[in-house]
Coordinates of C-alpha atoms in Angstrom, one line a residue:
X1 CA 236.1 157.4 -44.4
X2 CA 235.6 161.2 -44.9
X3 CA 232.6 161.3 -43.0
X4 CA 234.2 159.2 -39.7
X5 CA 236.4 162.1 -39.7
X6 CA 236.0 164.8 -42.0
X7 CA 239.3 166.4 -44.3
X8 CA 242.4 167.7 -42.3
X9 CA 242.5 171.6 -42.3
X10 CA 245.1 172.7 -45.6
X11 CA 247.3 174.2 -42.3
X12 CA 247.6 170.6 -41.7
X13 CA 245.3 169.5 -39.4
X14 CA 243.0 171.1 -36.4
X15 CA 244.1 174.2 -34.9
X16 CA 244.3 174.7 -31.7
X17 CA 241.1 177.1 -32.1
X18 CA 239.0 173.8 -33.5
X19 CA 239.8 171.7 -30.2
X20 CA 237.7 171.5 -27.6
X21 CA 239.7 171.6 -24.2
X22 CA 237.0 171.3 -21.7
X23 CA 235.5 168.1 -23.4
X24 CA 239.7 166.8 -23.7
X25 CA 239.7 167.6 -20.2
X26 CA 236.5 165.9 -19.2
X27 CA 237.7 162.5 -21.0
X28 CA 241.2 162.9 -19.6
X29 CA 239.8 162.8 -15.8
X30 CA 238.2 160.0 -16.5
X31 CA 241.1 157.6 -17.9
X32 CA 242.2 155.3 -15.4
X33 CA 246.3 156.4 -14.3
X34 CA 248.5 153.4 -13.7
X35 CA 252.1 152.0 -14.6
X36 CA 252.9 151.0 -17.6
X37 CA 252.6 147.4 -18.3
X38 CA 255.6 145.2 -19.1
X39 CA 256.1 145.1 -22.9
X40 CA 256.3 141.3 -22.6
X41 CA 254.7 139.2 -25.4
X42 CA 253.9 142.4 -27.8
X43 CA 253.6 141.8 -31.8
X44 CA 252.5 143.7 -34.4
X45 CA 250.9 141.0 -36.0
X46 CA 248.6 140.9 -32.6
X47 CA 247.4 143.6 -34.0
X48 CA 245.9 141.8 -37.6
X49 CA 248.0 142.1 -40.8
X50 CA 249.0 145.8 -41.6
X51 CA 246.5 148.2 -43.2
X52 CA 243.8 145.6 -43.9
X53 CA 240.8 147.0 -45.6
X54 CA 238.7 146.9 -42.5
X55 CA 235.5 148.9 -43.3
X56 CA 235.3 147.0 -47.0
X57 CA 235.4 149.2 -49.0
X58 CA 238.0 147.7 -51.4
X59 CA 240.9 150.0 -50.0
X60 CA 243.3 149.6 -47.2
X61 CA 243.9 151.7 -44.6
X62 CA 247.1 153.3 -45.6
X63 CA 245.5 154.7 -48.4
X64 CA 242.0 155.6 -47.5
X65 CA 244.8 157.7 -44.6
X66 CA 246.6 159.1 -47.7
X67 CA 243.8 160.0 -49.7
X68 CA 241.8 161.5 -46.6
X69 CA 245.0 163.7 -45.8
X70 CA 246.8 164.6 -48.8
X71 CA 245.4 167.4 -51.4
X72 CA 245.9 167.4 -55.5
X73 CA 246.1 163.2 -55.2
X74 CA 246.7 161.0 -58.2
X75 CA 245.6 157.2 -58.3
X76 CA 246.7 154.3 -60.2
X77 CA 244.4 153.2 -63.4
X78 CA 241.7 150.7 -62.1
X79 CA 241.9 150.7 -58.7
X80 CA 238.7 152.7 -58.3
X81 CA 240.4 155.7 -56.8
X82 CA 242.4 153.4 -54.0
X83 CA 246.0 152.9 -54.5
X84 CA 247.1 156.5 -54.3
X85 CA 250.3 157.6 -56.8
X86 CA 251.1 161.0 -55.7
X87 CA 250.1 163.9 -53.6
X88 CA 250.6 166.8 -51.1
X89 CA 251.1 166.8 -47.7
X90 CA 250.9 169.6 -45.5
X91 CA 252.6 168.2 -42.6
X92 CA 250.5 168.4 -39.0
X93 CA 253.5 167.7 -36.9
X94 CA 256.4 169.8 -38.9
X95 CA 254.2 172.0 -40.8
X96 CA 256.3 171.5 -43.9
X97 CA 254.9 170.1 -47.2
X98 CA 255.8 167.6 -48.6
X99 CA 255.4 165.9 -52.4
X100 CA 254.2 162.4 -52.0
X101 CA 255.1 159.7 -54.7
X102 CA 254.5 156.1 -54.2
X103 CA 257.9 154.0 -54.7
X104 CA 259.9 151.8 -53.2
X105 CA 262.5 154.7 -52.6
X106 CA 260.1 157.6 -52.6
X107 CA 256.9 156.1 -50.1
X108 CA 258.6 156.5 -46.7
X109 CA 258.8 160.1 -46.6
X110 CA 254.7 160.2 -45.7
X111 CA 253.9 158.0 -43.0
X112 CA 251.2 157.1 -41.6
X113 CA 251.3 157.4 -37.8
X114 CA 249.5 155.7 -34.9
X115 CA 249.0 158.6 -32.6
X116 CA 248.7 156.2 -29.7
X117 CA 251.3 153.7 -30.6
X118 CA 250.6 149.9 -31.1
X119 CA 253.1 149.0 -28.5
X120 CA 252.3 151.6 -25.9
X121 CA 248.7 150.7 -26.3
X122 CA 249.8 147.2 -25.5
X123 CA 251.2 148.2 -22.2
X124 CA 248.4 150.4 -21.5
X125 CA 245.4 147.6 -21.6
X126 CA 245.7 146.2 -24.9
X127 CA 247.1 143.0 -24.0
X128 CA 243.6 142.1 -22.4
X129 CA 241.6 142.7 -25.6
X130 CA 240.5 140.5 -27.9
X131 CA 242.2 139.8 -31.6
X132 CA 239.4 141.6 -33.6
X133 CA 239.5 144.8 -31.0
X134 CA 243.1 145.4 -31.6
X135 CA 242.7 145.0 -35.5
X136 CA 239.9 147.4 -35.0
X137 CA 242.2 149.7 -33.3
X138 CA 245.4 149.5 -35.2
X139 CA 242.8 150.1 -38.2
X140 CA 240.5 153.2 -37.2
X141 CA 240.9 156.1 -38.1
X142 CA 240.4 158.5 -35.3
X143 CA 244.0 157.0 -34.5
X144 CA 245.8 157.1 -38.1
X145 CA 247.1 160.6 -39.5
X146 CA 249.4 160.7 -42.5
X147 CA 252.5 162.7 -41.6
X148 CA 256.3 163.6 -42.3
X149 CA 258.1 159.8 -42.4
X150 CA 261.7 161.2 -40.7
X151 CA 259.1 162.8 -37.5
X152 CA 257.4 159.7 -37.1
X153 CA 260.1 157.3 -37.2
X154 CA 261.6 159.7 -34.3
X155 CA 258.5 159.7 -32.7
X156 CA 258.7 155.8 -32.4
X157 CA 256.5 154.0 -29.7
X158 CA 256.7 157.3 -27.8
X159 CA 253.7 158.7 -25.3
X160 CA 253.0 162.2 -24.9
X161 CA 255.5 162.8 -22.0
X162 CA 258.5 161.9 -24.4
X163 CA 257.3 162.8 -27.1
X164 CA 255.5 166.0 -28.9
X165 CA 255.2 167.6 -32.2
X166 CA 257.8 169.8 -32.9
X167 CA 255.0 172.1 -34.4
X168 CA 253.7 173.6 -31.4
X169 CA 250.1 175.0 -32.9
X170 CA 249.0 171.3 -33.6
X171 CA 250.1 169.8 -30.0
X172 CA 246.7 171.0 -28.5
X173 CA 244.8 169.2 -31.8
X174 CA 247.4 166.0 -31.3
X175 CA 247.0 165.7 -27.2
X176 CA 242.9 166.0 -27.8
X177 CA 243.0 163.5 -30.2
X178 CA 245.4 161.1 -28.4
X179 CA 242.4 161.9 -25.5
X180 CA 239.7 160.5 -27.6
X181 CA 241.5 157.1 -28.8
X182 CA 242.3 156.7 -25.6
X183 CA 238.8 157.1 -24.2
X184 CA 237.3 155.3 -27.0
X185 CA 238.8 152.1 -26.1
X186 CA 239.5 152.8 -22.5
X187 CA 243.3 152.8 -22.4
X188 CA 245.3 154.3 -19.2
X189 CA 247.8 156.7 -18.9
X190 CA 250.6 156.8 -16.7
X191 CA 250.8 159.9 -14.6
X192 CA 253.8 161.4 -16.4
X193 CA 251.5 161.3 -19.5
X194 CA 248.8 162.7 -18.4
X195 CA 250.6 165.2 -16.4
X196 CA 252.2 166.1 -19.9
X197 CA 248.3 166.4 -21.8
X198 CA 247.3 168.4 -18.8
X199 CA 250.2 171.0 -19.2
X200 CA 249.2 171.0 -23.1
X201 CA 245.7 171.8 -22.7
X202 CA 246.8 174.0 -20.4
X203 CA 248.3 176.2 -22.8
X204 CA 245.4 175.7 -25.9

């Protein structure tokens, strides 16, 4: 997993020095613009049952995610270093940090967020794809950061033009990464949006 992606900074994620705008740019040309898609038929269980353990390696996703981007983990006795107990988090989108402990009461305060939403991809080309493509997708990781639970429940099914990080260093990092996903499995972007990634990377 580490080496898909390599560790989040400790700021909490890439700075905005670490991105690099003329490749985010040169992706961004090339995504198709249209209209969003009606939202007709959408499920998350299109998308395969939630955090399978997709590359095998005896984890799920949610917590290869959590122990990829929290620091100072803990991890439940014979699991092999999977199920993660407790942690930091260093926030990307708030930039607070936050004490992770896994609980019924306690796990919902880290999240871990699809920076190109299920459902928007859905409306945005996903409907076309096949059952094992969007498992892949709602699984990888380029696409999956752990973050503050109370953001990312605001952030919902948002795009980029409704929707930023209220930590302003990390929306160049976010918008280049929402970039890649997008060209990696050749989603769109309404004009709004990529309006909205343009005036970002216009300011990285």
């Amino acid at each position: 997993m580490e080496a898909q992606l390599g560790q989040q900074a400790e700021d909490g994620g890439t700075s905005s020095s670490d991105v690099d705008v003329k490749d985010a740019r040169g992706k961004l040309e090339k995504l198709a613009v249209k209209g969003r898609a009606p939202k007709t038929g959408f499920d998350r269980d299109k998308f395969g049952p939630a955090w399978a353990d997709v590359d095998r390696n005896g984890c799920d996703t949610r917590n290869d995610i959590l122990k990829r981007d929290l620091t100072d983990e803990t991890f439940k006795e014979g699991t092999h270093d999977c199920i993660v107990l407790t942690g930091v988090l260093k926030d990307p989108y708030g930039g607070e940090t936050i004490n992770f402990k896994r609980g019924q009461d306690t796990s919902s305060k880290v999240q871990i967020d699809h920076l190109i939403p299920l459902s928007d991809a859905w409306q945005k080309g996903a409907q076309q794809w096949s059952d094992t493509k969007r498992k892949e997708f709602a699984n990888d990781p380029l696409n999956l950061l752990a973050v503050d639970g109370p953001l990312n429940s605001q952030k919902s099914d948002s795009d980029a033009a409704t929707w930023l990080p209220p930590r302003r260093s990390y929306r160049c990092a976010y918008i280049a990464r929402q970039i890649d996903v997008k060209a990696k499995y050749e989603l769109w972007v309404t004009k709004a949006e990529k309006d909205a990634m343009d005036g970002i990377l216009d300011s990285c």
